[in-house]
Coordinates of N, CA, C and O in Angstrom, one line a residue:
X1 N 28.0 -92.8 -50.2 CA 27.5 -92.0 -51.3 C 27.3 -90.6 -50.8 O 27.0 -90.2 -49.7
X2 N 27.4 -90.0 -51.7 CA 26.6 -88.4 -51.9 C 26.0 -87.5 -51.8 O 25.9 -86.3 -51.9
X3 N 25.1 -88.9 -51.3 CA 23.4 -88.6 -51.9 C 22.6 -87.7 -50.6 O 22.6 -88.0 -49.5
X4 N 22.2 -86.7 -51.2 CA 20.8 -86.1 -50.4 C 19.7 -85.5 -50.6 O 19.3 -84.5 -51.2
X5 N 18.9 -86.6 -49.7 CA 17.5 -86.0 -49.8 C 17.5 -84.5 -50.1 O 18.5 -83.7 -50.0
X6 N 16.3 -84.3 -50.5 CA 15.8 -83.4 -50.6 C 14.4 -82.8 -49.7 O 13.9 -83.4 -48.8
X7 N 14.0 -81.8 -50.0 CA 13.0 -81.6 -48.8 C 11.5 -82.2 -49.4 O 11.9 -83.1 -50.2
X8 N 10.0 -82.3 -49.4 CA 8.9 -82.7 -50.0 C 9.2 -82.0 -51.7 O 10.0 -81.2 -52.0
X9 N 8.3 -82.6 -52.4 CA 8.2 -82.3 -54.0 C 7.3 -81.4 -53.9 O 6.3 -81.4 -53.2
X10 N 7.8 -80.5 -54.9 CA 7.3 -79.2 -54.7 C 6.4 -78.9 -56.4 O 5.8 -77.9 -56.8
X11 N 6.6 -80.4 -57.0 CA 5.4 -80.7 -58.0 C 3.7 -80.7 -58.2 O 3.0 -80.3 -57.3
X12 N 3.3 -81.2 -59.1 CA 1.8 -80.9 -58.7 C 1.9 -82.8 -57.8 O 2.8 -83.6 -58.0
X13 N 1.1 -82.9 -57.2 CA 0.5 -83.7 -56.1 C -0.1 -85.2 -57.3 O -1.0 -85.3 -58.1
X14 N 0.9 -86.2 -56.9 CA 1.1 -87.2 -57.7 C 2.3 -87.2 -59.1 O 2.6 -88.1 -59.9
X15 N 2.6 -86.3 -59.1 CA 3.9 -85.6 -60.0 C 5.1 -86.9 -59.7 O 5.6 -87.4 -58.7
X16 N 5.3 -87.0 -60.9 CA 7.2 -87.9 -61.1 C 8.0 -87.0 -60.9 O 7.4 -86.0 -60.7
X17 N 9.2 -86.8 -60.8 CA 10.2 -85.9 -60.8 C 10.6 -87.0 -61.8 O 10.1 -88.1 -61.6
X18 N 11.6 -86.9 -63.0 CA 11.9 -87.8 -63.8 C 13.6 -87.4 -63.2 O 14.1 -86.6 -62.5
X19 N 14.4 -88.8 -64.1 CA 15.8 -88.9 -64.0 C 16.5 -87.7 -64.5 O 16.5 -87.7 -65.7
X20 N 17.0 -86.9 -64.0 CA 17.7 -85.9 -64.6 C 19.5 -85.8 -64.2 O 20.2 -85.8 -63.1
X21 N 19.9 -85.8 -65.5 CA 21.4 -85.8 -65.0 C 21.8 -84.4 -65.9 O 21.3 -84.1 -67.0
X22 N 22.8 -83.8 -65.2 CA 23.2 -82.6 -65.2 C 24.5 -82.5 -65.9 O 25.5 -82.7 -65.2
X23 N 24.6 -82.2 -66.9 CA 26.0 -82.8 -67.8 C 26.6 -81.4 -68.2 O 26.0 -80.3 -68.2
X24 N 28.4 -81.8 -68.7 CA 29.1 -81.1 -69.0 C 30.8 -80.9 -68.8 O 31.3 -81.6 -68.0
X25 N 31.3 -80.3 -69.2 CA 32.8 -80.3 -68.4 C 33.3 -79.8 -67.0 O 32.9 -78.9 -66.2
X26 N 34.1 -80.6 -66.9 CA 34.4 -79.7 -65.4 C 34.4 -78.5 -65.7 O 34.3 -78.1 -66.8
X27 N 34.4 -78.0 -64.5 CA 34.1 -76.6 -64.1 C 32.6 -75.7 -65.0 O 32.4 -74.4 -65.0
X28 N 31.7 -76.7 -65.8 CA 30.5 -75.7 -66.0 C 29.6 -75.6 -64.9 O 28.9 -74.6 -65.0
X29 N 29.6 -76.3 -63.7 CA 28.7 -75.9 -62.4 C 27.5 -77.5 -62.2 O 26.3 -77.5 -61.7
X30 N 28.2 -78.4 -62.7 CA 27.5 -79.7 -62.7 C 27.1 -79.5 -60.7 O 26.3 -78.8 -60.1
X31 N 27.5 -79.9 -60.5 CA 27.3 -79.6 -58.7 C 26.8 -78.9 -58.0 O 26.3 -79.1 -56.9
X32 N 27.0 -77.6 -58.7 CA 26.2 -76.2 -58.1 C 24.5 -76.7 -58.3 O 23.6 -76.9 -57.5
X33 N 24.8 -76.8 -59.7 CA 23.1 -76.3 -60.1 C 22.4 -77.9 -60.2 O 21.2 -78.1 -60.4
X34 N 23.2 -78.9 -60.1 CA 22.6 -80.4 -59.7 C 22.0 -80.4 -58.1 O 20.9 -80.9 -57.9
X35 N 22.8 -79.7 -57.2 CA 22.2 -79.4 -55.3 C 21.3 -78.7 -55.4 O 20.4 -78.9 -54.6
X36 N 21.3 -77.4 -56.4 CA 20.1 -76.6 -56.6 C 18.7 -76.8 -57.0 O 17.6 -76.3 -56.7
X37 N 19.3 -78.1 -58.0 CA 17.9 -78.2 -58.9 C 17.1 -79.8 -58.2 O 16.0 -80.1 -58.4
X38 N 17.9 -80.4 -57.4 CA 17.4 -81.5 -56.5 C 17.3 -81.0 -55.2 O 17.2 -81.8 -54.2
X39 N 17.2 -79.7 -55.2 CA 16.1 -79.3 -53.9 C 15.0 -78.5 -54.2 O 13.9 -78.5 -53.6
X40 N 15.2 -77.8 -55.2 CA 14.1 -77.3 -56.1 C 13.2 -78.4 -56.4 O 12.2 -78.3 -55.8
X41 N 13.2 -79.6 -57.2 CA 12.4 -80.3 -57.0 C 11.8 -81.3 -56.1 O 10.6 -81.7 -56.3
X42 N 12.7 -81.8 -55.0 CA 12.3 -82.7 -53.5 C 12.9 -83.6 -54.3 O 12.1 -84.5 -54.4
X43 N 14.2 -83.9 -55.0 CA 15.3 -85.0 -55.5 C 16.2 -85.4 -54.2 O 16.6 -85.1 -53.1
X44 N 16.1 -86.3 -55.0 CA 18.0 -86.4 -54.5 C 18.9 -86.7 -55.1 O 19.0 -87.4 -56.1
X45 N 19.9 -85.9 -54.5 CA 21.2 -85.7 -55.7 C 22.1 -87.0 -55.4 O 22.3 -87.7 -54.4
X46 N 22.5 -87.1 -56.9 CA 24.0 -87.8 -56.9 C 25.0 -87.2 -57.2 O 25.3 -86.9 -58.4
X47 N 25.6 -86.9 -56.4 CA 27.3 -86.6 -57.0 C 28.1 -87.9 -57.8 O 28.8 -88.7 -57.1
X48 N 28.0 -87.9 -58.8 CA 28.8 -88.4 -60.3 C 30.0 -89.0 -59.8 O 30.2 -90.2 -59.9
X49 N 31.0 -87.7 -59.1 CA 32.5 -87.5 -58.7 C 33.0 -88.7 -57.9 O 33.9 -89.5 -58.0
X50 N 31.6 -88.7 -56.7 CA 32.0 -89.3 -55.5 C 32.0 -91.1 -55.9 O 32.3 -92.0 -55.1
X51 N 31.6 -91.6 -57.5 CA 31.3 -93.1 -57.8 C 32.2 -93.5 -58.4 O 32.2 -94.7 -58.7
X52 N 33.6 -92.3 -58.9 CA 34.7 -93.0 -59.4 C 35.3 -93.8 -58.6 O 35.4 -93.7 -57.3
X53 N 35.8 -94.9 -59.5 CA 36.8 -95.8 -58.8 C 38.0 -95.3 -57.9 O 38.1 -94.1 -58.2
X54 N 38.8 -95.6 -57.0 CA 39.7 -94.7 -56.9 C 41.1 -95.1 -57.6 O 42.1 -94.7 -57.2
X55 N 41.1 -95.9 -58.9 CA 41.9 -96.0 -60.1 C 42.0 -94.6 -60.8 O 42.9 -93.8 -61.1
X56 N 40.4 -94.5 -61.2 CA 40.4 -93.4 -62.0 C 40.8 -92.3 -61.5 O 41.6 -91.6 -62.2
X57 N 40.4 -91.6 -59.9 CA 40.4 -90.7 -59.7 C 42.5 -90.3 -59.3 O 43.1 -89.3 -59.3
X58 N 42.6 -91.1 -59.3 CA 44.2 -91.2 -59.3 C 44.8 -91.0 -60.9 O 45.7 -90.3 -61.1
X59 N 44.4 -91.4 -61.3 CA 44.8 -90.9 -63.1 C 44.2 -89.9 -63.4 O 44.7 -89.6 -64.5
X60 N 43.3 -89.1 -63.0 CA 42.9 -88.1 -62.9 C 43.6 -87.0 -62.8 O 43.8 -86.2 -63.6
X61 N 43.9 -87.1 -61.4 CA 44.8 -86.2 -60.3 C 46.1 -86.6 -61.2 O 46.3 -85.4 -61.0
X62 N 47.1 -87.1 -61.9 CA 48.0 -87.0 -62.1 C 48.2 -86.3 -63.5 O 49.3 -86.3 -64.2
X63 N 46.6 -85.6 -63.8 CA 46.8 -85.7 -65.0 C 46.7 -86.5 -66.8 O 47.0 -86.3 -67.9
X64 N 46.0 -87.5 -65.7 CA 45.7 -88.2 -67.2 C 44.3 -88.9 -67.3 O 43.7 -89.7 -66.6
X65 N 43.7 -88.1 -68.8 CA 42.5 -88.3 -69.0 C 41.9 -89.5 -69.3 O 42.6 -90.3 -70.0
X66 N 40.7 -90.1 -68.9 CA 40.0 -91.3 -69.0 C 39.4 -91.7 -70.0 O 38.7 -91.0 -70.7
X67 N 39.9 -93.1 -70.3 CA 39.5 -93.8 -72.0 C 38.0 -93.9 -72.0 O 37.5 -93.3 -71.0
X68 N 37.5 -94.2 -72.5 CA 36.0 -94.8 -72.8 C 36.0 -95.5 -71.8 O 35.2 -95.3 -70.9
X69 N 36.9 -96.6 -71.7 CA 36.8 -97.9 -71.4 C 36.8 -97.6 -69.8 O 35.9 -98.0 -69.0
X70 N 38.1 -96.9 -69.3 CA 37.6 -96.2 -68.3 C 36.4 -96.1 -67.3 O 36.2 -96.4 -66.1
X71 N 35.6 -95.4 -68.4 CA 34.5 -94.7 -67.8 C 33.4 -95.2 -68.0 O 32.3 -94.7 -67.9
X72 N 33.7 -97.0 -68.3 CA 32.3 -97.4 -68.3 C 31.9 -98.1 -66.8 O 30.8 -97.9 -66.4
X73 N 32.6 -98.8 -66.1 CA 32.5 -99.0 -64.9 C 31.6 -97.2 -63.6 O 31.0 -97.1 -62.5
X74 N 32.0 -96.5 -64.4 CA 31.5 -95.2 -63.6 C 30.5 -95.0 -63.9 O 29.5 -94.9 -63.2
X75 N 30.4 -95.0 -65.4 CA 29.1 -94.4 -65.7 C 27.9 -96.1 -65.4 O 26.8 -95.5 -65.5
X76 N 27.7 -97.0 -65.3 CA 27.2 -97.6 -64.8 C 26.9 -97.6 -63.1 O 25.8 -97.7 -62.5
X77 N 28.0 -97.4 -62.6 CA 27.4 -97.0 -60.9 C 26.2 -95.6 -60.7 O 25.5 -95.2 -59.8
X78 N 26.6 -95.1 -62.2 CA 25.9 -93.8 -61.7 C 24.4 -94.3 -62.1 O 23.5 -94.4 -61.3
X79 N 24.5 -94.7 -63.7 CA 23.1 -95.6 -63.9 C 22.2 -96.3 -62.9 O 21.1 -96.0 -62.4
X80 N 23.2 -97.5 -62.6 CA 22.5 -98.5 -61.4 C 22.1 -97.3 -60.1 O 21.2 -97.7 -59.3
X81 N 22.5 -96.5 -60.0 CA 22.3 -95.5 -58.6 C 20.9 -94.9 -59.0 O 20.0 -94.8 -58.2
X82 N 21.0 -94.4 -60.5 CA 20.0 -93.6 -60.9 C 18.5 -94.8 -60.4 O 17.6 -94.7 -59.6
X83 N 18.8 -96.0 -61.4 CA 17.8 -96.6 -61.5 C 17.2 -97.1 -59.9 O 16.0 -96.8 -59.5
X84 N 18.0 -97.7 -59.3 CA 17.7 -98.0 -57.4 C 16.8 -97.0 -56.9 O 15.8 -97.4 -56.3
X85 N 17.0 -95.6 -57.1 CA 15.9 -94.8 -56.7 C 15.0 -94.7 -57.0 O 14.0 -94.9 -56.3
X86 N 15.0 -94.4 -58.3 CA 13.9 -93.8 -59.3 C 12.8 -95.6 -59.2 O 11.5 -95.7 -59.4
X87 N 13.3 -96.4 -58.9 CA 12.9 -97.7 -58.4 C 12.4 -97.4 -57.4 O 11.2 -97.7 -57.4
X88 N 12.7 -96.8 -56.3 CA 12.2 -96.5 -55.1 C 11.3 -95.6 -54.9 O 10.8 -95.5 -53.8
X89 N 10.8 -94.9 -56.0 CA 9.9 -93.8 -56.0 C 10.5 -92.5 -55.7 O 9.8 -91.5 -55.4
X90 N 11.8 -92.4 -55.8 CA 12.7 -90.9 -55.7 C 12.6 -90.3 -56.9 O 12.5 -91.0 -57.9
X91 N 12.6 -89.0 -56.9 CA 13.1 -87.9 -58.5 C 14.6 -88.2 -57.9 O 14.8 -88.5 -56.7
X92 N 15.6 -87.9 -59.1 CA 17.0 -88.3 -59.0 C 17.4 -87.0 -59.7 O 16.8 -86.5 -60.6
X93 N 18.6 -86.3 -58.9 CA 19.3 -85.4 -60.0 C 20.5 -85.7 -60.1 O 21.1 -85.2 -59.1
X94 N 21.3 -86.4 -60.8 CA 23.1 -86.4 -60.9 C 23.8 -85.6 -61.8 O 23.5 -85.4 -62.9
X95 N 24.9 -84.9 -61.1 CA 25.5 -84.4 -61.6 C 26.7 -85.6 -62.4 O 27.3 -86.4 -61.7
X96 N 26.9 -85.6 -63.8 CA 27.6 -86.6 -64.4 C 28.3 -85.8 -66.0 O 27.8 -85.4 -67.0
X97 N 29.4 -85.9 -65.6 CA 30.1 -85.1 -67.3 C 29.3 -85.6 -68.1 O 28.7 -84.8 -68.7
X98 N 28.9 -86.7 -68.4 CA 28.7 -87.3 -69.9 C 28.6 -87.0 -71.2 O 27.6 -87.0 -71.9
X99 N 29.9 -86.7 -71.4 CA 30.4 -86.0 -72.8 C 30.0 -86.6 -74.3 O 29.8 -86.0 -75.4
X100 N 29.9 -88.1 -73.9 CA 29.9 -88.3 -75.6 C 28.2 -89.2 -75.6 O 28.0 -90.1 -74.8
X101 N 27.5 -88.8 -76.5 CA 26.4 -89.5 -76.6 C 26.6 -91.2 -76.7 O 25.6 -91.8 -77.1
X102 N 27.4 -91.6 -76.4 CA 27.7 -93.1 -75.9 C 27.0 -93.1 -74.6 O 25.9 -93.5 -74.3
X103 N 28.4 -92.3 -73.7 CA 27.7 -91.9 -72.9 C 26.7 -92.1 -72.3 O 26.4 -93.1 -71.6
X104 N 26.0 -91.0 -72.6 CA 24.4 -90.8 -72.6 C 23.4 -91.8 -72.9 O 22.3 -91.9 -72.3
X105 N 23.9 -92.6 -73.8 CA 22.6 -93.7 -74.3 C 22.9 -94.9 -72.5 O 22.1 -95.3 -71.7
X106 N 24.3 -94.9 -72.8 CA 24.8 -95.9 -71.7 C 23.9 -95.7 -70.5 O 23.3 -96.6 -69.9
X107 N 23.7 -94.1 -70.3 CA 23.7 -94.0 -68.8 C 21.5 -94.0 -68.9 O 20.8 -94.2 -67.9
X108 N 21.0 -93.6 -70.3 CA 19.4 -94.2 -70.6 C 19.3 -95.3 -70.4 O 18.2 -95.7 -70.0
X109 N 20.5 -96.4 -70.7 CA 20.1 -97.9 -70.7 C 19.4 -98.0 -69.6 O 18.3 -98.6 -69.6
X110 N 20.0 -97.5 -68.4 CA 19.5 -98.0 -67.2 C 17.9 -97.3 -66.9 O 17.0 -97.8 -66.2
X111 N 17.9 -96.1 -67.6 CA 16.6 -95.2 -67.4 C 16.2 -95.0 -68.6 O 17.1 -94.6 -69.3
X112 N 15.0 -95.1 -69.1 CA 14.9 -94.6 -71.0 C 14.0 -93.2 -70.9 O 13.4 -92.5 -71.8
X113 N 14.0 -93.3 -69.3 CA 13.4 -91.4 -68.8 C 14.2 -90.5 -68.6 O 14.0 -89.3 -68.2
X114 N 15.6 -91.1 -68.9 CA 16.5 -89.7 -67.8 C 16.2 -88.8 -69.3 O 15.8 -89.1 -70.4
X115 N 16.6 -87.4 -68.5 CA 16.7 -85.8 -69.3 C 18.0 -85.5 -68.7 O 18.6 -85.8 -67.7
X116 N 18.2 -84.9 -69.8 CA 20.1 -84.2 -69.7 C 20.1 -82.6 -69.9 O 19.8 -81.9 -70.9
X117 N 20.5 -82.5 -68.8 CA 20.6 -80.7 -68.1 C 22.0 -80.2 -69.0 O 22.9 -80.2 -68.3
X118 N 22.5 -79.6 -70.5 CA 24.0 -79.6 -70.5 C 24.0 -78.3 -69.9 O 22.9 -77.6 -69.9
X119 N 25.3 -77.9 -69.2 CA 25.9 -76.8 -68.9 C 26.9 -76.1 -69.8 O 28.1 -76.1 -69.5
X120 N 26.6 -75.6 -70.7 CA 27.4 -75.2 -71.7 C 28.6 -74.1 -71.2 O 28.1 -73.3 -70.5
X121 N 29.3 -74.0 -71.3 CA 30.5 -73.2 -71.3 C 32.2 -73.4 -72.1 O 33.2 -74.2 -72.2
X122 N 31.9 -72.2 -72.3 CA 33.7 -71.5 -72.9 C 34.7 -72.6 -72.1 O 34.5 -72.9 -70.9
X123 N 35.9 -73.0 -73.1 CA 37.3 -73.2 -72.1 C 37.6 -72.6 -71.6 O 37.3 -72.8 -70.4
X124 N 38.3 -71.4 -71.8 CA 38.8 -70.5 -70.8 C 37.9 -70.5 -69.7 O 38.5 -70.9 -68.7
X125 N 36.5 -70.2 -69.4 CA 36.0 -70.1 -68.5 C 35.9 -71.4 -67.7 O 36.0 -71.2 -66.4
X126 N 35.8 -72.6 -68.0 CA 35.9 -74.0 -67.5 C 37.4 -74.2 -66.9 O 37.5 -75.0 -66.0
X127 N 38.6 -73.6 -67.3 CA 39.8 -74.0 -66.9 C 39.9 -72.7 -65.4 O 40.4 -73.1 -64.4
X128 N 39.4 -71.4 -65.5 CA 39.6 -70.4 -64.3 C 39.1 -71.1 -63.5 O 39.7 -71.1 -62.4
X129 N 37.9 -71.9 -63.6 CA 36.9 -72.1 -62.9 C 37.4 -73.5 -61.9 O 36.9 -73.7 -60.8
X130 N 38.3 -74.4 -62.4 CA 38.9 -75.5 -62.2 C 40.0 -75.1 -61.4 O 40.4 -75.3 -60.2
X131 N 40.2 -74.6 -62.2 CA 41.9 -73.9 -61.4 C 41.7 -73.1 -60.1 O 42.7 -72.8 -59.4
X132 N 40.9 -72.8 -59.8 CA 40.0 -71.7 -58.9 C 39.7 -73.1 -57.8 O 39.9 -73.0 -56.6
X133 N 39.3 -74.1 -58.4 CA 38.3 -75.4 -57.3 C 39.3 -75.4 -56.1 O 40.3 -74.8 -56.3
X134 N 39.0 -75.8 -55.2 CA 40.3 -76.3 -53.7 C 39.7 -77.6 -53.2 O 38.4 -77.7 -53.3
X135 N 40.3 -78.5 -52.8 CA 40.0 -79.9 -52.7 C 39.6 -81.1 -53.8 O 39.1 -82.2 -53.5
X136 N 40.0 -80.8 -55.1 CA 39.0 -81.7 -56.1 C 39.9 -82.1 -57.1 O 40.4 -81.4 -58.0
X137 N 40.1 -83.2 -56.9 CA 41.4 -84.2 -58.0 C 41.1 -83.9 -58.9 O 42.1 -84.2 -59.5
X138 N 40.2 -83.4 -59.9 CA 40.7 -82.8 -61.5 C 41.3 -81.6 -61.6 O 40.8 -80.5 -61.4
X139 N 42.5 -81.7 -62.0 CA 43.3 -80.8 -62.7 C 43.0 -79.6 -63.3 O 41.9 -79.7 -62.7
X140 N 42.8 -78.8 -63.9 CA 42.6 -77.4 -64.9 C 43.5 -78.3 -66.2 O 43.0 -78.2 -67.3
X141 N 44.4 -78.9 -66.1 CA 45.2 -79.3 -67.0 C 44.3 -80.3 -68.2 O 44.4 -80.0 -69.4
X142 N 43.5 -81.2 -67.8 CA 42.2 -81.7 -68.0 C 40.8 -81.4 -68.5 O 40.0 -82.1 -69.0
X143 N 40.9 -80.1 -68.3 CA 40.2 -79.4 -69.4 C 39.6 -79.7 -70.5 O 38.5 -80.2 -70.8
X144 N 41.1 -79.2 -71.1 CA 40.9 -79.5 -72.8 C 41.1 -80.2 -73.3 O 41.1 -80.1 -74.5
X145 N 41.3 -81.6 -72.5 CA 40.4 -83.2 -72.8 C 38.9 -83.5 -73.3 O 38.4 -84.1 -74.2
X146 N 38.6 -82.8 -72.1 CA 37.3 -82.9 -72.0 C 36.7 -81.8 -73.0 O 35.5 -82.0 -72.9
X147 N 36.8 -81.1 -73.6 CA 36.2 -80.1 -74.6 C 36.4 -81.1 -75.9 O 35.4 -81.3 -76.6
X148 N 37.8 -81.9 -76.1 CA 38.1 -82.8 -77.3 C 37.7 -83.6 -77.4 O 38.0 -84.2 -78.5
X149 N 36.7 -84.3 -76.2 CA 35.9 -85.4 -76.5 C 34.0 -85.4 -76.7 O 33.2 -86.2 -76.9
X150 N 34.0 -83.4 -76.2 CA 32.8 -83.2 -75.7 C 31.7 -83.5 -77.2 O 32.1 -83.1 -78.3
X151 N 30.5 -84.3 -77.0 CA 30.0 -83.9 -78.3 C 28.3 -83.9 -77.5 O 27.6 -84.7 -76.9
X152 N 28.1 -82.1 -77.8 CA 27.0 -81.7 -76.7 C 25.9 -82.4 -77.5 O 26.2 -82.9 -78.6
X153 N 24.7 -82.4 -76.9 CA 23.5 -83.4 -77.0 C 23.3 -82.8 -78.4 O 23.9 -81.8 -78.8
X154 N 22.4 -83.6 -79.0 CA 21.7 -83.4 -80.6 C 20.4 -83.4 -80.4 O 19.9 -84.0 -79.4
X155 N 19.4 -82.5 -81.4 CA 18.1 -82.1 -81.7 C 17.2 -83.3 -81.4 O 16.0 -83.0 -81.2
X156 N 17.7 -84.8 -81.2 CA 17.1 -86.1 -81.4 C 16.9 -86.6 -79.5 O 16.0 -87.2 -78.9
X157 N 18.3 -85.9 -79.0 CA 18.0 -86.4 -77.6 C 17.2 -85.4 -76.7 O 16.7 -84.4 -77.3
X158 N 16.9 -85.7 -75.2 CA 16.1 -85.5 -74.3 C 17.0 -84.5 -73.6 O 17.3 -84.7 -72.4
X159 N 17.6 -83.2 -74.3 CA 18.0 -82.5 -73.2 C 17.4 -81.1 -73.6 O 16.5 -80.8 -74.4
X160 N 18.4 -80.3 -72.6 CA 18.1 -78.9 -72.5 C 19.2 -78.5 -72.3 O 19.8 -78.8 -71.3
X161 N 20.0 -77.2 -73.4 CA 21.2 -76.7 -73.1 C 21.1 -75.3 -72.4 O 20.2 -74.5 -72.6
X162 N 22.4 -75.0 -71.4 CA 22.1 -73.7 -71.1 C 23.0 -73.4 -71.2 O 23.8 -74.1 -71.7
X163 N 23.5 -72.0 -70.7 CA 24.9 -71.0 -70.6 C 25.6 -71.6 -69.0 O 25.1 -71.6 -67.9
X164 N 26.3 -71.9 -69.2 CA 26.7 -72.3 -67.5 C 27.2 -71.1 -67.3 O 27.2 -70.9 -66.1
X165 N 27.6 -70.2 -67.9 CA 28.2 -69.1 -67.1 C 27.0 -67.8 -66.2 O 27.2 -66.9 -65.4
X166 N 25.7 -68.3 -66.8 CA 24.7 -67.2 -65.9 C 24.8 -68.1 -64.6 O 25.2 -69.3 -64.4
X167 N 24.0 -66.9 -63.3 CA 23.5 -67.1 -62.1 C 23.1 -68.2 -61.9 O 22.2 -68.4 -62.7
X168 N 23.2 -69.4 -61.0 CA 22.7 -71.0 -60.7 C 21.2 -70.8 -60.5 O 20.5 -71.7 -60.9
X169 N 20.6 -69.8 -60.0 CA 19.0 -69.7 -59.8 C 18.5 -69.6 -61.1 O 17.8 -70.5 -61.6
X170 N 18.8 -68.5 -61.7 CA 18.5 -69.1 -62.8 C 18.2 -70.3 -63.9 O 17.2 -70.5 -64.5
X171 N 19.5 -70.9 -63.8 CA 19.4 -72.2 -64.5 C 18.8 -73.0 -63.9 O 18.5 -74.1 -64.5
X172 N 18.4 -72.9 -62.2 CA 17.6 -73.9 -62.0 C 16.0 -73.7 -62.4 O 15.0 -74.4 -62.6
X173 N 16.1 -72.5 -62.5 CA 14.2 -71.8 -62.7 C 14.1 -72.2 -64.3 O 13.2 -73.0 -64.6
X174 N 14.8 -71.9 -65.0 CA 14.7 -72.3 -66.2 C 14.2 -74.0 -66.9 O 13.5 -74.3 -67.8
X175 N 15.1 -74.7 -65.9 CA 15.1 -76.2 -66.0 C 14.0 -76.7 -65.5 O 13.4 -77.6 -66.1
X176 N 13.6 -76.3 -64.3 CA 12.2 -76.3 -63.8 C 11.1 -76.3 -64.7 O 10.4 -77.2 -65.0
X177 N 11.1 -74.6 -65.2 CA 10.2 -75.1 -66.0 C 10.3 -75.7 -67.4 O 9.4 -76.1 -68.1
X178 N 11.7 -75.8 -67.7 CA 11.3 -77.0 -68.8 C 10.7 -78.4 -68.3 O 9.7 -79.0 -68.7
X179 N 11.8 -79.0 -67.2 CA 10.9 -80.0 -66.8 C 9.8 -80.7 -66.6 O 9.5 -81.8 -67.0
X180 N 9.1 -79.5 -65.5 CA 7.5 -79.5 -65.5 C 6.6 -79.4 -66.9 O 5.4 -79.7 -67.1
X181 N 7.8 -78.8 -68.1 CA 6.7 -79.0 -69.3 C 7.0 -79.7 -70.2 O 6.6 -79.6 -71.4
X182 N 8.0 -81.0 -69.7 CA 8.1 -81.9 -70.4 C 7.3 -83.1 -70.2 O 7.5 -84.0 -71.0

């Protein structure tokens, strides 16, 4: 796994860190500001990426986007990962696309605490931003899959949207304090 500690919780003293997963399309900064924001709070991160099968990530890399069906074996490892900690007395941060409020409910089954960080951003800027990556089996081509399936959180669920294109400190100070004032 992925996974790293983080340094002590930097909450008030007896404080949860709750489940937080960090959602969006490739290239909004799921990763950046998921390391950021699970050291900011004494988390530990999951990298999402690193729990695909290596089926998927091979249909990936070739170019071809993942069914539902796909992605329910993934998005369960990420769940069961979330839940194992947050069992353990860890704050959790994963970074996890989870595009369609299926999705999302799937990945609450396991926690009915997680919050969803979206990273909102433009295509164009999600495909520079991809196409720009070095080492990372999703394509730029892949993209505008993921924009065609995106359907960002509703007034009803547990998140918080931001601009993915500002500064990562930012968006972590921001989420902070929504967190802490949730």
């Amino acid at each position: 796994m992925d996974e790293k500690p983080a340094q002590a919780p930097t909450g008030a003293p007896g404080s949860v860190t709750p489940a937080i997963v960090v959602m969006g399309v490739a290239g909004c900064g799921k990763s950046a500001v998921g390391t950021a924001l699970a050291a900011a709070l004494g988390a530990v991160f999951i990298e999402g990426d690193k729990l695909h099968p290596p089926e998927n990530v091979a249909r990936m890399a070739s170019g071809e986007p993942l069914t539902d069906q796909l992605r329910e074996g993934w998005l369960d490892a990420i769940g069961e990962r979330i839940a194992t900690l947050v069992g353990q007395g860890q704050g959790v941060v994963a970074a996890c696309s989870a595009l369609k409020r299926s999705y999302r409910m799937r990945l609450s089954g396991f926690r009915q605490d997680i919050v969803f960080l979206y990273l909102e951003i433009d295509p164009a800027t999600a495909r520079r931003r991809v196409g720009n990556r070095k080492g990372h089996f999703m394509p730029a081509s892949l993209v505008d899959s993921q924009f065609a399936i995106l359907e960002p959180p509703a007034v009803d669920e547990r998140a918080l949207t931001l601009d993915a294109t500002r500064p990562v400190g930012e968006l972590v100070a921001d989420a902070v304090r929504w967190i802490r004032r949730s």
